């Protein structure tokens, strides 16, 4: 392991020279952890996530991570993460589908406990019949729990979102967990080009005292932390405290937006802003949307793409602005419920122009043809089902 | 808190809450207190909303008085009655999801060891029989298998007190409780034996009738956990509400159980034994010297 010098996140993420490598999504997660000055990583295997945490284990063996263990199961993993982060450590874990659901009670309590941590979610089918293939229905509940949720399209995003996730989660005005979701296999087990900053640089260590909720480490007053713990006193007070606290969690979530601009150039990417028809997509669906947009351009059709990088905070304002002249909006997704289509519909005044789909699930790939069919329909073009 | 964090800056005493000033002046931070003096010093837990006459509440009071290092101790609890008092004490308290104590404590203890390799920070889990032996069973066991260096104290009221009296794995066989309408079908789980087999280095079973003995057991468990690995105390702390034990009879009940199935039991590894005996011998010598002076 090379000697690593501590540099500011701006240096590491935005200024440092980058070198192009051809790596898998799992490797991209590990490359980010390598430069993130992580104190502890806690792992529990589940396909297609395991490989990432194997690689992080190797980083521990090499000295990049200070502590690492294979926990008993996901509930134990996510609870232990809560303990480690409350003790002031910087932590990382990752999971997939059923593992995410098993750890869910612990995970969704992180925002309320103000746990700054980065969790990789490599999406996988959760409902029966069994499949280990990608399907991102699991993201739906995460959107309602106060976490910052970033959805990576490819290996480069995985690296950038994960590394940026640490400073974003630890900003005193945010102080929330950051989920970096991506499609299992399609991204984790496939190689792509990733521009990487040097490996002899790392983020500054976490400073747990820069916190709205101090760490529980017996290093700071007051002694009687919860002397009149109102939550324990009466149901009325407990409702009130919960309500106020949840509002603060969601305000903090919105405050993450400026840091998403700062480190990741904003929550959305717009291709062909003057188009009439837009494909709005996140994660792998955005990659297919990108292809569809390129085909449309070859055919001279007025089609644009909005890639949604941040699902929470949701870029409502940005999407509304980008779609203000749109005639139709196509939302391709890798799940049966269409959570993104619902969000987009709710974000714009004329939600009726949103096309719910196309959708694939259970691990199927999303053919560009399916998106093109919707494009032709939206533009009133009658076409053969095959591409020219 | 670490002693230096507890201290009040000179000149600020009169602006600090009286409660805090009393804690610093007349409390047990930085001192070793004799539990027999309970009621004569500012205790770490005073108010709590547990039922009047609850024997678990009494045990918790003695527990705080017995802490070897209260200014550097973190207590973890979970859903259940104990957390009602634990959360009101002058010791940092972590409350997670139901049953997750030993997983949270694992992460916490490891984080503290990374951040403060040269300081003693004690982590203690105090949770109910349901929290540790039912819903949190896997996490309890695995923290022991992994030899995590913290103490687990099970306050066993043989029932789910907080949700209104359902049977637990620790309820006695045959007893009729809510959700066991025809009586519990299997024996009380042998938690002490499990702890021994699972890798705890110090294990005790106690019916808390004698405060001096409770204090000694708690101190031993915490000191051993610091150096060697997981430690476990199984304490009978009756629920006078669900078992209809009149308040004035809770002590008699505890004594009775002590004669039956909660006879004091203590087991430790040889190295723990040697270590504790050495500490206790030194303490005795010091006490003698002080008397002699
Ligand atoms: C996931 C989950 N399931 C169930 C509950 C409800 N619950 C709260 S306390 C409790 C039982 C407490 O029993 P025990 O752990 O024995 O502690 P006691 O109250 O008896 O001290 C239960 C089932 C919960 N809080 N969370
Ligand atoms: S319900 Fe039972 S264990 Fe709980 S506080 Fe009341 S008496 Fe104590």
Tab-separated table of C-alpha atoms in Angstrom, chain B residues 2-265:
chain	number	residue	atom	x	y	z
B	2	UNK	CA	-13.847	11.571	30.595
B	3	UNK	CA	-13.183	13.367	33.866
B	4	UNK	CA	-11.875	16.551	32.302
B	5	UNK	CA	-15.083	16.959	30.315
B	6	UNK	CA	-17.248	16.589	33.376
B	7	UNK	CA	-15.534	19.370	35.304
B	8	UNK	CA	-17.141	22.789	35.309
B	9	UNK	CA	-14.971	25.751	34.341
B	10	UNK	CA	-14.137	27.894	37.377
B	11	UNK	CA	-16.598	30.730	37.774
B	12	UNK	CA	-19.367	28.960	35.889
B	13	UNK	CA	-20.732	26.919	38.795
B	14	UNK	CA	-23.458	29.367	39.595
B	15	UNK	CA	-24.740	29.404	36.022
B	16	UNK	CA	-24.854	25.638	35.605
B	17	UNK	CA	-28.006	23.664	36.412
B	18	UNK	CA	-27.980	22.674	40.092
B	19	UNK	CA	-28.436	19.078	39.105
B	20	UNK	CA	-25.227	19.136	37.096
B	21	UNK	CA	-23.212	20.904	39.778
B	22	UNK	CA	-24.394	18.354	42.320
B	23	UNK	CA	-23.427	15.519	40.022
B	24	UNK	CA	-19.913	16.843	39.706
B	25	UNK	CA	-19.520	17.710	43.392
B	26	UNK	CA	-21.415	14.940	45.116
B	27	UNK	CA	-21.663	12.296	42.420
B	28	UNK	CA	-19.475	9.339	41.596
B	29	UNK	CA	-17.447	10.688	38.666
B	30	UNK	CA	-13.804	9.976	39.329
B	31	UNK	CA	-14.517	8.167	42.587
B	32	UNK	CA	-15.112	4.614	43.668
B	33	UNK	CA	-18.357	4.530	45.590
B	34	UNK	CA	-19.450	1.888	48.053
B	35	UNK	CA	-22.951	0.800	46.996
B	36	UNK	CA	-23.888	0.519	50.648
B	37	UNK	CA	-23.815	4.315	50.665
B	38	UNK	CA	-26.601	4.556	48.123
B	39	UNK	CA	-28.889	7.404	49.066
B	40	UNK	CA	-25.995	9.417	50.440
B	41	UNK	CA	-24.481	10.639	47.194
B	42	UNK	CA	-25.813	12.143	43.992
B	43	UNK	CA	-26.692	9.048	41.997
B	44	UNK	CA	-26.340	8.693	38.254
B	45	UNK	CA	-29.983	7.778	37.852
B	46	UNK	CA	-32.696	9.313	39.951
B	47	UNK	CA	-35.939	9.913	38.131
B	48	UNK	CA	-37.426	7.269	35.899
B	49	UNK	CA	-40.864	6.291	34.703
B	50	UNK	CA	-40.691	2.564	35.519
B	51	UNK	CA	-43.483	1.062	37.611
B	52	UNK	CA	-43.418	1.778	41.320
B	53	UNK	CA	-41.809	-1.160	43.047
B	54	UNK	CA	-40.230	-2.564	39.887
B	55	UNK	CA	-37.323	-4.743	40.880
B	56	UNK	CA	-35.605	-4.094	37.564
B	57	UNK	CA	-35.512	-0.391	38.423
B	58	UNK	CA	-33.800	-1.207	41.704
B	59	UNK	CA	-31.210	-3.344	39.934
B	60	UNK	CA	-30.507	-0.541	37.473
B	61	UNK	CA	-29.907	1.858	40.355
B	62	UNK	CA	-27.357	-0.491	41.890
B	63	UNK	CA	-25.805	-1.067	38.463
B	64	UNK	CA	-25.012	2.620	38.039
B	65	UNK	CA	-23.597	2.873	41.551
B	66	UNK	CA	-21.318	-0.061	40.754
B	67	UNK	CA	-19.767	1.242	37.531
B	68	UNK	CA	-15.971	1.218	37.822
B	69	UNK	CA	-15.555	4.092	35.383
B	70	UNK	CA	-18.842	5.977	34.973
B	71	UNK	CA	-17.264	8.968	33.263
B	72	UNK	CA	-16.058	6.767	30.416
B	73	UNK	CA	-18.928	4.316	30.122
B	74	UNK	CA	-21.553	4.042	27.401
B	75	UNK	CA	-24.690	2.028	28.036
B	76	UNK	CA	-26.743	0.463	25.259
B	77	UNK	CA	-30.345	-0.571	25.597
B	78	UNK	CA	-33.240	-1.631	23.455
B	79	UNK	CA	-37.015	-1.625	23.435
B	80	UNK	CA	-38.132	-2.943	26.809
B	81	UNK	CA	-38.635	-1.620	30.292
B	82	UNK	CA	-34.994	-1.109	31.287
B	83	UNK	CA	-34.452	1.609	28.727
B	84	UNK	CA	-36.945	3.826	30.538
B	85	UNK	CA	-34.479	4.280	33.387
B	86	UNK	CA	-31.265	3.851	31.381
B	87	UNK	CA	-32.182	6.785	29.167
B	88	UNK	CA	-32.549	9.066	32.186
B	89	UNK	CA	-29.123	8.410	33.669
B	90	UNK	CA	-26.088	10.675	33.638
B	91	UNK	CA	-24.212	8.211	31.444
B	92	UNK	CA	-24.414	8.320	27.642
B	93	UNK	CA	-27.059	5.928	26.419
B	94	UNK	CA	-27.648	4.465	22.972
B	95	UNK	CA	-31.063	3.150	22.039
B	96	UNK	CA	-31.302	1.336	18.742
B	97	UNK	CA	-33.936	-0.926	17.275
B	98	UNK	CA	-35.433	-3.786	19.220
B	99	UNK	CA	-32.875	-6.504	19.798
B	100	UNK	CA	-29.924	-4.875	18.061
B	101	UNK	CA	-27.892	-4.041	21.189
B	102	UNK	CA	-25.028	-6.442	20.750
B	103	UNK	CA	-24.493	-5.574	17.109
B	104	UNK	CA	-24.533	-1.841	17.836
B	105	UNK	CA	-22.190	-2.396	20.779
B	106	UNK	CA	-19.810	-4.338	18.522
B	107	UNK	CA	-19.534	-1.427	16.111
B	108	UNK	CA	-19.323	1.112	18.908
B	109	UNK	CA	-16.633	-0.704	20.870
B	110	UNK	CA	-14.541	-1.193	17.737
B	111	UNK	CA	-14.905	2.473	16.775
B	112	UNK	CA	-13.838	3.560	20.254
B	113	UNK	CA	-10.846	1.216	20.141
B	114	UNK	CA	-9.774	2.719	16.819
B	115	UNK	CA	-10.214	6.295	17.990
B	116	UNK	CA	-8.960	5.990	21.559
B	117	UNK	CA	-6.428	3.161	21.618
B	118	UNK	CA	-4.898	4.417	24.861
B	119	UNK	CA	-8.042	5.153	26.826
B	120	UNK	CA	-10.372	2.888	28.736
B	121	UNK	CA	-13.916	3.155	27.411
B	122	UNK	CA	-16.390	0.683	28.863
B	123	UNK	CA	-19.370	-0.429	26.802
B	124	UNK	CA	-22.232	-2.148	28.608
B	125	UNK	CA	-25.415	-3.599	27.145
B	126	UNK	CA	-28.390	-3.824	29.481
B	127	UNK	CA	-31.445	-5.393	27.916
B	128	UNK	CA	-34.414	-7.605	28.607
B	129	UNK	CA	-34.746	-11.332	28.154
B	130	UNK	CA	-36.858	-10.778	25.038
B	131	UNK	CA	-34.336	-8.371	23.549
B	132	UNK	CA	-31.316	-10.591	24.140
B	133	UNK	CA	-32.621	-14.143	23.945
B	134	UNK	CA	-35.493	-13.841	21.452
B	135	UNK	CA	-35.396	-11.128	18.820
B	136	UNK	CA	-31.714	-10.276	19.281
B	137	UNK	CA	-30.538	-13.843	19.868
B	138	UNK	CA	-28.344	-14.092	16.792
B	139	UNK	CA	-26.699	-10.761	17.428
B	140	UNK	CA	-26.141	-11.602	21.099
B	141	UNK	CA	-24.548	-14.940	20.272
B	142	UNK	CA	-22.406	-13.638	17.472
B	143	UNK	CA	-21.008	-10.786	19.536
B	144	UNK	CA	-19.855	-13.510	21.920
B	145	UNK	CA	-18.510	-15.765	19.178
B	146	UNK	CA	-16.555	-12.801	17.825
B	147	UNK	CA	-15.175	-12.131	21.319
B	148	UNK	CA	-16.279	-8.515	21.340
B	149	UNK	CA	-14.938	-6.762	24.424
B	150	UNK	CA	-18.048	-5.529	26.160
B	151	UNK	CA	-20.413	-6.610	28.919
B	152	UNK	CA	-23.957	-7.851	28.358
B	153	UNK	CA	-26.378	-7.745	31.286
B	154	UNK	CA	-29.699	-9.496	30.849
B	155	UNK	CA	-32.396	-8.137	33.121
B	156	UNK	CA	-34.622	-11.196	33.135
B	157	UNK	CA	-38.182	-10.513	34.232
B	158	UNK	CA	-39.296	-13.702	32.501
B	159	UNK	CA	-41.812	-11.830	30.372
B	160	UNK	CA	-42.179	-9.045	27.822
B	161	UNK	CA	-42.914	-6.304	30.322
B	162	UNK	CA	-43.006	-3.383	27.974
B	163	UNK	CA	-45.540	-4.762	25.516
B	164	UNK	CA	-47.838	-5.952	28.239
B	165	UNK	CA	-46.958	-9.430	29.346
B	166	UNK	CA	-46.251	-11.857	26.532
B	167	UNK	CA	-44.207	-15.008	27.152
B	168	UNK	CA	-40.524	-14.929	26.336
B	169	UNK	CA	-37.991	-17.665	25.745
B	170	UNK	CA	-36.960	-17.055	29.349
B	171	UNK	CA	-40.429	-17.502	30.864
B	172	UNK	CA	-40.710	-20.685	32.957
B	173	UNK	CA	-42.263	-23.710	31.232
B	174	UNK	CA	-45.980	-24.109	31.659
B	175	UNK	CA	-46.693	-20.576	32.721
B	176	UNK	CA	-49.741	-18.962	31.197
B	177	UNK	CA	-48.987	-15.569	29.734
B	178	UNK	CA	-50.341	-13.484	26.899
B	179	UNK	CA	-49.576	-15.166	23.589
B	180	UNK	CA	-49.128	-18.388	25.546
B	181	UNK	CA	-52.807	-18.917	26.276
B	182	UNK	CA	-52.387	-22.584	27.145
B	183	UNK	CA	-49.076	-22.193	28.918
B	184	UNK	CA	-45.505	-21.922	27.703
B	185	UNK	CA	-44.413	-25.009	25.841
B	186	UNK	CA	-40.682	-25.194	26.461
B	187	UNK	CA	-38.146	-24.653	29.200
B	188	UNK	CA	-36.393	-21.444	30.084
B	189	UNK	CA	-33.424	-20.987	27.763
B	190	UNK	CA	-30.170	-21.700	29.543
B	191	UNK	CA	-28.535	-18.378	28.803
B	192	UNK	CA	-25.613	-18.801	31.163
B	193	UNK	CA	-24.521	-22.058	29.616
B	194	UNK	CA	-24.917	-20.621	26.151
B	195	UNK	CA	-22.761	-17.664	27.138
B	196	UNK	CA	-20.063	-19.957	28.455
B	197	UNK	CA	-20.054	-22.095	25.330
B	198	UNK	CA	-20.251	-19.073	23.043
B	199	UNK	CA	-17.023	-17.613	24.370
B	200	UNK	CA	-17.791	-15.296	27.281
B	201	UNK	CA	-14.803	-15.051	29.607
B	202	UNK	CA	-16.848	-14.175	32.669
B	203	UNK	CA	-20.401	-15.334	33.325
B	204	UNK	CA	-22.624	-14.811	36.344
B	205	UNK	CA	-26.175	-15.608	37.318
B	206	UNK	CA	-27.633	-13.647	40.132
B	207	UNK	CA	-30.787	-12.905	41.995
B	208	UNK	CA	-30.088	-9.378	43.101
B	209	UNK	CA	-30.726	-9.596	46.802
B	210	UNK	CA	-27.392	-8.369	48.058
B	211	UNK	CA	-26.212	-4.988	46.734
B	212	UNK	CA	-22.581	-5.631	47.592
B	213	UNK	CA	-22.606	-8.825	45.601
B	214	UNK	CA	-24.383	-7.198	42.664
B	215	UNK	CA	-21.791	-4.449	42.626
B	216	UNK	CA	-18.900	-6.878	42.778
B	217	UNK	CA	-20.345	-8.957	39.936
B	218	UNK	CA	-20.917	-5.914	37.735
B	219	UNK	CA	-17.463	-4.556	38.399
B	220	UNK	CA	-15.841	-7.895	37.651
B	221	UNK	CA	-17.771	-8.306	34.422
B	222	UNK	CA	-16.775	-4.846	33.191
B	223	UNK	CA	-13.107	-5.152	34.156
B	224	UNK	CA	-12.810	-8.573	32.540
B	225	UNK	CA	-14.483	-7.374	29.325
B	226	UNK	CA	-11.961	-4.550	29.027
B	227	UNK	CA	-9.043	-6.928	28.788
B	228	UNK	CA	-10.225	-10.318	27.657
B	229	UNK	CA	-13.527	-10.518	25.826
B	230	UNK	CA	-17.274	-10.709	26.224
B	231	UNK	CA	-18.815	-11.029	29.674
B	232	UNK	CA	-22.390	-11.823	30.668
B	233	UNK	CA	-24.567	-11.357	33.711
B	234	UNK	CA	-27.966	-13.012	33.927
B	235	UNK	CA	-29.931	-11.134	36.584
B	236	UNK	CA	-33.389	-12.039	37.834
B	237	UNK	CA	-35.301	-8.766	37.983
B	238	UNK	CA	-38.935	-9.574	38.582
B	239	UNK	CA	-41.804	-7.726	36.971
B	240	UNK	CA	-44.212	-7.030	39.802
B	241	UNK	CA	-46.897	-5.921	37.378
B	242	UNK	CA	-47.092	-8.919	35.061
B	243	UNK	CA	-46.376	-11.501	37.776
B	244	UNK	CA	-48.579	-9.741	40.351
B	245	UNK	CA	-45.913	-9.526	43.003
B	246	UNK	CA	-46.950	-6.983	45.618
B	247	UNK	CA	-44.320	-4.270	45.934
B	248	UNK	CA	-43.450	-5.147	49.500
B	249	UNK	CA	-42.796	-8.742	48.472
B	250	UNK	CA	-40.422	-8.251	45.554
B	251	UNK	CA	-37.352	-8.740	47.696
B	252	UNK	CA	-38.830	-11.842	49.324
B	253	UNK	CA	-39.591	-13.175	45.849
B	254	UNK	CA	-36.018	-12.532	44.736
B	255	UNK	CA	-34.722	-14.334	47.843
B	256	UNK	CA	-37.015	-17.211	47.141
B	257	UNK	CA	-35.815	-17.520	43.556
B	258	UNK	CA	-32.260	-17.325	44.808
B	259	UNK	CA	-32.901	-20.467	46.811
B	260	UNK	CA	-34.494	-22.202	43.844
B	261	UNK	CA	-33.143	-21.605	40.376
B	262	UNK	CA	-31.233	-18.329	40.730
B	263	UNK	CA	-28.570	-19.472	43.153
B	264	UNK	CA	-25.521	-17.233	42.714
B	265	UNK	CA	-23.289	-18.710	40.042
